[in-house]
């Protein structure tokens, strides 16, 4: 008999690619993870993982078992949801991980809405960039992620997750008031090819949006200044050290002294924001109201 706990460990190893990283995510020791993998191999009668210089990878047998593990773990999430519903499930804590502007845009309004519609649900919010929150959901560190589509992100049909689209927002060009394009109604990205740029660090989903937009305009941005805080990005632009692309919602409440904000000429770069939960958990009586509140808050934004 295969233990579901060991299937969860197998999936964590597949996601993190090393035993050490999987152990850290699961709050286990590496030796405990290795022991559970060995036990799983004994239960199945197959070698499931191979260790190499670059980490751990699944064998063909491991990949087969992983596909079933995703289905089994999703069904267990559904079972927990139905049992919680049977037991009323009207009170409890739901942990939501979201990036800063997502917290302001939809999470905080959703929390306020739930206080009136589902007062028994307590929300705990954790600030996490869009690329960090999805692994936190998969590792059961949080219940809900508010994340951004990015290159390398799990796709919408990933068997481990259920996606709920929330909103899409454009990026605007932010240039110093002295910039040669500051007086125009729009900013053609191609004309910024030789400018120094200010932007998020690689790994931040917004970094991908900026780089891809510039690539589509025919150049690679020369990112001389890096910050994941858009207030800092705007402040640096106001100091006339470069230009930037900033999500529109991140400009709300930001000091725009010394800069000009203009829409991008043509089709603007856009970030698409969604909520995600472990597949099967979307019907949980504590999580479903949270997803509904996030969706409603996105519609009001």
mmCIF file of C-alpha atoms in Angstrom:
data_model
loop_
_atom_site.group_PDB
_atom_site.id
_atom_site.type_symbol
_atom_site.label_atom_id
_atom_site.label_comp_id
_atom_site.label_asym_id
_atom_site.label_seq_id
_atom_site.Cartn_x
_atom_site.Cartn_y
_atom_site.Cartn_z
ATOM 1 C CA UNK A 1 0.000 0.000 0.000
ATOM 2 C CA UNK A 2 1.417 3.387 -1.066
ATOM 3 C CA UNK A 3 1.238 6.067 1.613
ATOM 4 C CA UNK A 4 -0.127 9.434 0.466
ATOM 5 C CA UNK A 5 2.410 11.207 2.692
ATOM 6 C CA UNK A 6 5.204 9.719 0.589
ATOM 7 C CA UNK A 7 3.505 10.822 -2.627
ATOM 8 C CA UNK A 8 3.582 14.379 -1.311
ATOM 9 C CA UNK A 9 7.319 14.010 -0.642
ATOM 10 C CA UNK A 10 7.875 12.641 -4.159
ATOM 11 C CA UNK A 11 6.102 15.659 -5.643
ATOM 12 C CA UNK A 12 8.140 18.062 -3.526
ATOM 13 C CA UNK A 13 11.369 16.450 -4.728
ATOM 14 C CA UNK A 14 10.167 16.700 -8.337
ATOM 15 C CA UNK A 15 9.275 20.373 -7.836
ATOM 16 C CA UNK A 16 12.461 21.438 -6.015
ATOM 17 C CA UNK A 17 14.952 19.157 -7.828
ATOM 18 C CA UNK A 18 17.043 18.484 -4.709
ATOM 19 C CA UNK A 19 16.395 16.515 -1.547
ATOM 20 C CA UNK A 20 17.717 19.389 0.572
ATOM 21 C CA UNK A 21 15.351 21.971 -0.967
ATOM 22 C CA UNK A 22 12.384 19.594 -0.741
ATOM 23 C CA UNK A 23 13.191 18.882 2.900
ATOM 24 C CA UNK A 24 13.353 22.591 3.709
ATOM 25 C CA UNK A 25 9.989 23.203 2.046
ATOM 26 C CA UNK A 26 8.399 20.327 3.961
ATOM 27 C CA UNK A 27 10.077 21.185 7.280
ATOM 28 C CA UNK A 28 11.804 17.801 7.326
ATOM 29 C CA UNK A 29 15.440 16.783 7.465
ATOM 30 C CA UNK A 30 17.107 15.641 4.221
ATOM 31 C CA UNK A 31 17.680 12.215 5.795
ATOM 32 C CA UNK A 32 13.953 11.912 6.571
ATOM 33 C CA UNK A 33 13.082 12.746 2.950
ATOM 34 C CA UNK A 34 15.622 10.209 1.672
ATOM 35 C CA UNK A 35 14.219 7.551 4.007
ATOM 36 C CA UNK A 36 10.673 8.212 2.800
ATOM 37 C CA UNK A 37 11.767 8.001 -0.839
ATOM 38 C CA UNK A 38 13.521 4.714 -0.145
ATOM 39 C CA UNK A 39 10.385 3.390 1.555
ATOM 40 C CA UNK A 40 8.281 4.506 -1.428
ATOM 41 C CA UNK A 41 10.614 2.693 -3.804
ATOM 42 C CA UNK A 42 10.248 -0.418 -1.675
ATOM 43 C CA UNK A 43 6.449 -0.072 -1.700
ATOM 44 C CA UNK A 44 6.304 0.281 -5.468
ATOM 45 C CA UNK A 45 9.137 -2.084 -6.381
ATOM 46 C CA UNK A 46 10.661 0.522 -8.694
ATOM 47 C CA UNK A 47 13.520 2.958 -8.613
ATOM 48 C CA UNK A 48 11.844 6.372 -8.615
ATOM 49 C CA UNK A 49 14.672 8.931 -8.398
ATOM 50 C CA UNK A 50 18.186 9.301 -9.714
ATOM 51 C CA UNK A 51 20.748 11.515 -8.036
ATOM 52 C CA UNK A 52 23.270 13.421 -10.123
ATOM 53 C CA UNK A 53 25.664 16.346 -9.954
ATOM 54 C CA UNK A 54 22.841 18.784 -10.702
ATOM 55 C CA UNK A 55 20.388 17.338 -8.188
ATOM 56 C CA UNK A 56 17.645 14.749 -8.315
ATOM 57 C CA UNK A 57 15.457 13.773 -11.253
ATOM 58 C CA UNK A 58 12.641 11.283 -11.520
ATOM 59 C CA UNK A 59 13.076 8.036 -13.391
ATOM 60 C CA UNK A 60 10.428 7.050 -15.978
ATOM 61 C CA UNK A 61 8.748 5.023 -13.211
ATOM 62 C CA UNK A 62 8.901 8.068 -10.960
ATOM 63 C CA UNK A 63 7.238 10.213 -13.640
ATOM 64 C CA UNK A 64 4.425 7.668 -13.959
ATOM 65 C CA UNK A 65 3.893 7.636 -10.210
ATOM 66 C CA UNK A 66 4.024 11.460 -10.085
ATOM 67 C CA UNK A 67 1.149 11.753 -12.572
ATOM 68 C CA UNK A 68 -0.938 9.518 -10.321
ATOM 69 C CA UNK A 69 0.276 11.366 -7.216
ATOM 70 C CA UNK A 70 -1.109 14.632 -8.589
ATOM 71 C CA UNK A 71 -4.518 13.008 -9.077
ATOM 72 C CA UNK A 72 -4.461 11.281 -5.677
ATOM 73 C CA UNK A 73 -3.422 14.424 -3.791
ATOM 74 C CA UNK A 74 -6.082 16.486 -5.581
ATOM 75 C CA UNK A 75 -8.707 13.916 -4.599
ATOM 76 C CA UNK A 76 -7.537 14.044 -0.983
ATOM 77 C CA UNK A 77 -7.938 17.838 -1.070
ATOM 78 C CA UNK A 78 -11.512 17.312 -2.289
ATOM 79 C CA UNK A 79 -12.133 14.795 0.483
ATOM 80 C CA UNK A 80 -10.918 17.293 3.097
ATOM 81 C CA UNK A 81 -13.146 19.948 1.539
ATOM 82 C CA UNK A 82 -16.239 17.731 1.674
ATOM 83 C CA UNK A 83 -15.529 16.644 5.245
ATOM 84 C CA UNK A 84 -15.087 20.266 6.264
ATOM 85 C CA UNK A 85 -18.372 21.115 4.568
ATOM 86 C CA UNK A 86 -20.062 18.240 6.362
ATOM 87 C CA UNK A 87 -18.767 19.577 9.661
ATOM 88 C CA UNK A 88 -20.083 23.083 8.829
ATOM 89 C CA UNK A 89 -16.642 24.597 8.250
ATOM 90 C CA UNK A 90 -17.833 28.087 9.041
ATOM 91 C CA UNK A 91 -14.813 29.155 11.080
ATOM 92 C CA UNK A 92 -11.101 28.831 10.542
ATOM 93 C CA UNK A 93 -7.950 30.468 9.192
ATOM 94 C CA UNK A 94 -6.940 30.802 5.542
ATOM 95 C CA UNK A 95 -3.422 31.969 4.679
ATOM 96 C CA UNK A 96 -2.993 34.042 1.514
ATOM 97 C CA UNK A 97 0.370 34.852 -0.091
ATOM 98 C CA UNK A 98 0.405 37.811 -2.487
ATOM 99 C CA UNK A 99 2.728 40.456 -3.912
ATOM 100 C CA UNK A 100 2.489 43.981 -2.513
ATOM 101 C CA UNK A 101 0.299 45.647 -5.142
ATOM 102 C CA UNK A 102 -1.895 42.535 -5.314
ATOM 103 C CA UNK A 103 -2.459 42.896 -1.576
ATOM 104 C CA UNK A 104 -3.557 46.496 -2.080
ATOM 105 C CA UNK A 105 -5.582 45.777 -5.218
ATOM 106 C CA UNK A 106 -7.588 42.693 -4.242
ATOM 107 C CA UNK A 107 -6.479 41.007 -1.010
ATOM 108 C CA UNK A 108 -7.180 43.869 1.393
ATOM 109 C CA UNK A 109 -10.617 44.591 -0.176
ATOM 110 C CA UNK A 110 -11.388 40.855 -0.044
ATOM 111 C CA UNK A 111 -10.483 40.741 3.654
ATOM 112 C CA UNK A 112 -12.847 43.645 4.314
ATOM 113 C CA UNK A 113 -15.602 41.940 2.322
ATOM 114 C CA UNK A 114 -15.159 38.650 4.214
ATOM 115 C CA UNK A 115 -15.369 40.451 7.557
ATOM 116 C CA UNK A 116 -18.967 41.267 6.641
ATOM 117 C CA UNK A 117 -19.983 38.135 4.712
ATOM 118 C CA UNK A 118 -18.007 35.363 6.454
ATOM 119 C CA UNK A 119 -16.890 36.671 9.862
ATOM 120 C CA UNK A 120 -15.799 33.210 10.998
ATOM 121 C CA UNK A 121 -13.012 33.110 8.407
ATOM 122 C CA UNK A 122 -9.750 34.659 9.603
ATOM 123 C CA UNK A 123 -7.315 35.682 6.868
ATOM 124 C CA UNK A 124 -3.566 35.692 7.384
ATOM 125 C CA UNK A 125 -1.667 37.572 4.662
ATOM 126 C CA UNK A 126 1.966 37.032 3.690
ATOM 127 C CA UNK A 127 3.860 39.297 1.296
ATOM 128 C CA UNK A 128 5.464 37.144 -1.415
ATOM 129 C CA UNK A 129 6.469 37.868 -4.988
ATOM 130 C CA UNK A 130 4.379 36.230 -7.689
ATOM 131 C CA UNK A 131 6.983 33.582 -8.473
ATOM 132 C CA UNK A 132 7.381 32.614 -4.790
ATOM 133 C CA UNK A 133 3.742 32.208 -3.802
ATOM 134 C CA UNK A 134 2.936 29.247 -6.079
ATOM 135 C CA UNK A 135 5.615 26.978 -4.557
ATOM 136 C CA UNK A 136 4.319 28.033 -1.136
ATOM 137 C CA UNK A 137 0.858 26.722 -2.085
ATOM 138 C CA UNK A 138 2.251 23.464 -3.431
ATOM 139 C CA UNK A 139 4.341 22.975 -0.294
ATOM 140 C CA UNK A 140 1.259 23.629 1.878
ATOM 141 C CA UNK A 141 2.871 26.664 3.497
ATOM 142 C CA UNK A 142 -0.128 28.788 2.462
ATOM 143 C CA UNK A 143 -3.634 28.029 1.228
ATOM 144 C CA UNK A 144 -4.065 30.618 -1.535
ATOM 145 C CA UNK A 145 -1.599 32.426 -3.791
ATOM 146 C CA UNK A 146 -2.267 35.648 -5.645
ATOM 147 C CA UNK A 147 0.306 35.409 -8.404
ATOM 148 C CA UNK A 148 1.322 36.758 -11.800
ATOM 149 C CA UNK A 149 1.773 34.855 -15.047
ATOM 150 C CA UNK A 150 5.452 34.597 -15.913
ATOM 151 C CA UNK A 151 7.765 32.550 -18.077
ATOM 152 C CA UNK A 152 8.253 29.186 -16.423
ATOM 153 C CA UNK A 153 5.147 29.473 -14.229
ATOM 154 C CA UNK A 154 2.907 26.410 -13.871
ATOM 155 C CA UNK A 155 0.322 26.666 -16.686
ATOM 156 C CA UNK A 156 -3.391 27.108 -16.080
ATOM 157 C CA UNK A 157 -3.977 23.383 -16.734
ATOM 158 C CA UNK A 158 -1.286 22.237 -14.288
ATOM 159 C CA UNK A 159 -2.718 19.133 -12.552
ATOM 160 C CA UNK A 160 -1.477 20.335 -9.167
ATOM 161 C CA UNK A 161 -3.266 23.692 -9.121
ATOM 162 C CA UNK A 162 -6.591 25.374 -9.792
ATOM 163 C CA UNK A 163 -6.329 28.883 -11.273
ATOM 164 C CA UNK A 164 -8.902 31.657 -10.824
ATOM 165 C CA UNK A 165 -8.243 34.656 -13.142
ATOM 166 C CA UNK A 166 -8.504 37.973 -11.295
ATOM 167 C CA UNK A 167 -7.402 40.931 -13.411
ATOM 168 C CA UNK A 168 -4.974 42.207 -16.028
ATOM 169 C CA UNK A 169 -3.269 45.574 -15.911
ATOM 170 C CA UNK A 170 -1.016 47.484 -18.298
ATOM 171 C CA UNK A 171 2.467 48.799 -17.627
ATOM 172 C CA UNK A 172 3.057 52.502 -18.199
ATOM 173 C CA UNK A 173 6.311 54.170 -19.176
ATOM 174 C CA UNK A 174 7.914 56.279 -16.444
ATOM 175 C CA UNK A 175 10.523 58.782 -17.643
ATOM 176 C CA UNK A 176 12.214 61.797 -16.029
ATOM 177 C CA UNK A 177 10.505 65.143 -16.670
ATOM 178 C CA UNK A 178 13.606 66.212 -18.624
ATOM 179 C CA UNK A 179 13.445 63.197 -20.938
ATOM 180 C CA UNK A 180 13.207 63.849 -24.655
ATOM 181 C CA UNK A 181 9.912 61.883 -24.882
ATOM 182 C CA UNK A 182 8.277 63.448 -21.816
ATOM 183 C CA UNK A 183 6.075 65.811 -23.835
ATOM 184 C CA UNK A 184 4.539 63.168 -26.095
ATOM 185 C CA UNK A 185 1.102 61.598 -25.487
ATOM 186 C CA UNK A 186 2.595 58.088 -25.666
ATOM 187 C CA UNK A 187 6.044 56.525 -25.448
ATOM 188 C CA UNK A 188 7.257 54.263 -28.285
ATOM 189 C CA UNK A 189 9.336 51.594 -26.551
ATOM 190 C CA UNK A 190 11.739 51.243 -29.475
ATOM 191 C CA UNK A 191 12.911 54.832 -28.877
ATOM 192 C CA UNK A 192 14.095 53.849 -25.389
ATOM 193 C CA UNK A 193 16.549 51.254 -26.702
ATOM 194 C CA UNK A 194 19.641 53.317 -25.850
ATOM 195 C CA UNK A 195 18.427 54.584 -22.460
ATOM 196 C CA UNK A 196 19.583 53.138 -19.130
ATOM 197 C CA UNK A 197 16.752 51.200 -17.482
ATOM 198 C CA UNK A 198 15.465 50.699 -13.947
ATOM 199 C CA UNK A 199 13.545 47.524 -13.179
ATOM 200 C CA UNK A 200 12.891 44.488 -10.997
ATOM 201 C CA UNK A 201 15.426 41.770 -10.338
ATOM 202 C CA UNK A 202 15.524 38.693 -12.590
ATOM 203 C CA UNK A 203 13.123 36.131 -11.147
ATOM 204 C CA UNK A 204 10.481 38.733 -10.409
ATOM 205 C CA UNK A 205 7.582 38.148 -12.851
ATOM 206 C CA UNK A 206 7.543 41.863 -13.673
ATOM 207 C CA UNK A 207 11.147 41.554 -14.855
ATOM 208 C CA UNK A 208 9.917 39.092 -17.483
ATOM 209 C CA UNK A 209 7.170 41.495 -18.605
ATOM 210 C CA UNK A 210 9.641 44.363 -19.021
ATOM 211 C CA UNK A 211 12.253 42.307 -20.857
ATOM 212 C CA UNK A 212 9.705 40.652 -23.149
ATOM 213 C CA UNK A 213 8.131 44.022 -24.039
ATOM 214 C CA UNK A 214 11.541 45.422 -24.943
ATOM 215 C CA UNK A 215 12.424 42.310 -26.938
ATOM 216 C CA UNK A 216 9.186 42.697 -28.894
ATOM 217 C CA UNK A 217 10.246 46.294 -29.589
ATOM 218 C CA UNK A 218 13.553 45.028 -30.978
ATOM 219 C CA UNK A 219 16.075 45.492 -28.178
ATOM 220 C CA UNK A 220 17.387 44.209 -24.872
ATOM 221 C CA UNK A 221 16.962 46.749 -22.055
ATOM 222 C CA UNK A 222 20.167 47.884 -20.380
ATOM 223 C CA UNK A 223 19.083 47.390 -16.761
ATOM 224 C CA UNK A 224 21.527 49.466 -14.744
ATOM 225 C CA UNK A 225 19.440 49.809 -11.565
ATOM 226 C CA UNK A 226 17.479 46.998 -9.920
ATOM 227 C CA UNK A 227 14.724 47.091 -7.308
ATOM 228 C CA UNK A 228 11.584 45.063 -6.668
ATOM 229 C CA UNK A 229 10.016 48.097 -4.956
ATOM 230 C CA UNK A 230 8.298 50.246 -7.574
ATOM 231 C CA UNK A 231 8.400 53.296 -5.293
ATOM 232 C CA UNK A 232 12.188 52.994 -5.469
ATOM 233 C CA UNK A 233 12.029 52.519 -9.244
ATOM 234 C CA UNK A 234 10.011 55.743 -9.641
ATOM 235 C CA UNK A 235 12.316 57.607 -7.248
ATOM 236 C CA UNK A 236 15.339 56.597 -9.311
ATOM 237 C CA UNK A 237 13.600 57.724 -12.502
ATOM 238 C CA UNK A 238 12.903 61.073 -10.841
ATOM 239 C CA UNK A 239 16.655 61.302 -10.163
ATOM 240 C CA UNK A 240 17.142 61.108 -13.947
ATOM 241 C CA UNK A 241 19.172 57.890 -13.888
ATOM 242 C CA UNK A 242 16.973 55.885 -16.238
ATOM 243 C CA UNK A 243 13.548 54.936 -17.570
ATOM 244 C CA UNK A 244 11.155 52.222 -16.463
ATOM 245 C CA UNK A 245 7.954 50.310 -17.095
ATOM 246 C CA UNK A 246 5.705 50.136 -14.030
ATOM 247 C CA UNK A 247 2.350 48.380 -13.477
ATOM 248 C CA UNK A 248 -0.409 50.982 -13.363
ATOM 249 C CA UNK A 249 -1.665 49.948 -9.933
ATOM 250 C CA UNK A 250 1.845 50.337 -8.470
ATOM 251 C CA UNK A 251 1.764 54.036 -9.391
ATOM 252 C CA UNK A 252 -1.249 54.762 -7.196
ATOM 253 C CA UNK A 253 -0.177 56.708 -4.139
ATOM 254 C CA UNK A 254 3.419 56.926 -5.375
ATOM 255 C CA UNK A 255 5.232 60.263 -5.378
ATOM 256 C CA UNK A 256 5.487 61.152 -9.069
ATOM 257 C CA UNK A 257 7.416 64.374 -8.559
ATOM 258 C CA UNK A 258 10.163 64.573 -11.162
ATOM 259 C CA UNK A 259 8.717 61.969 -13.535
ATOM 260 C CA UNK A 260 6.181 61.772 -16.327
ATOM 261 C CA UNK A 261 3.915 58.752 -16.728
ATOM 262 C CA UNK A 262 2.807 57.930 -20.250
ATOM 263 C CA UNK A 263 1.029 54.953 -21.845
ATOM 264 C CA UNK A 264 3.111 52.784 -24.135
ATOM 265 C CA UNK A 265 2.507 53.251 -27.844
ATOM 266 C CA UNK A 266 0.663 50.293 -29.386
ATOM 267 C CA UNK A 267 -0.248 47.191 -27.406
ATOM 268 C CA UNK A 268 0.911 47.835 -23.826
ATOM 269 C CA UNK A 269 2.860 45.239 -21.833
ATOM 270 C CA UNK A 270 0.446 43.611 -19.410
ATOM 271 C CA UNK A 271 0.619 41.466 -16.305
ATOM 272 C CA UNK A 272 -2.145 38.956 -15.676
ATOM 273 C CA UNK A 273 -2.976 38.214 -12.072
ATOM 274 C CA UNK A 274 -4.694 35.091 -10.795
ATOM 275 C CA UNK A 275 -5.422 33.240 -7.579
ATOM 276 C CA UNK A 276 -4.280 29.645 -7.207
ATOM 277 C CA UNK A 277 -5.007 26.836 -4.767
ATOM 278 C CA UNK A 278 -4.057 23.190 -4.662
ATOM 279 C CA UNK A 279 -6.291 21.311 -7.086
ATOM 280 C CA UNK A 280 -9.240 19.892 -5.226
ATOM 281 C CA UNK A 281 -9.143 22.550 -2.497
ATOM 282 C CA UNK A 282 -11.195 25.092 -4.445
ATOM 283 C CA UNK A 283 -14.404 23.669 -2.972
ATOM 284 C CA UNK A 284 -13.270 23.817 0.655
ATOM 285 C CA UNK A 285 -15.868 25.782 2.676
ATOM 286 C CA UNK A 286 -13.158 28.077 4.033
ATOM 287 C CA UNK A 287 -11.273 28.571 0.764
ATOM 288 C CA UNK A 288 -14.246 28.970 -1.609
ATOM 289 C CA UNK A 289 -15.459 32.199 0.063
ATOM 290 C CA UNK A 290 -11.928 33.593 -0.099
ATOM 291 C CA UNK A 291 -11.670 32.893 -3.841
ATOM 292 C CA UNK A 292 -15.112 34.438 -4.386
ATOM 293 C CA UNK A 293 -14.140 37.524 -2.389
ATOM 294 C CA UNK A 294 -10.888 37.932 -4.360
ATOM 295 C CA UNK A 295 -12.786 37.618 -7.638
ATOM 296 C CA UNK A 296 -15.372 40.169 -6.513
ATOM 297 C CA UNK A 297 -12.656 42.581 -5.341
ATOM 298 C CA UNK A 298 -10.919 42.268 -8.731
ATOM 299 C CA UNK A 299 -14.192 43.141 -10.448
ATOM 300 C CA UNK A 300 -14.563 46.254 -8.293
ATOM 301 C CA UNK A 301 -10.989 47.444 -8.849
#
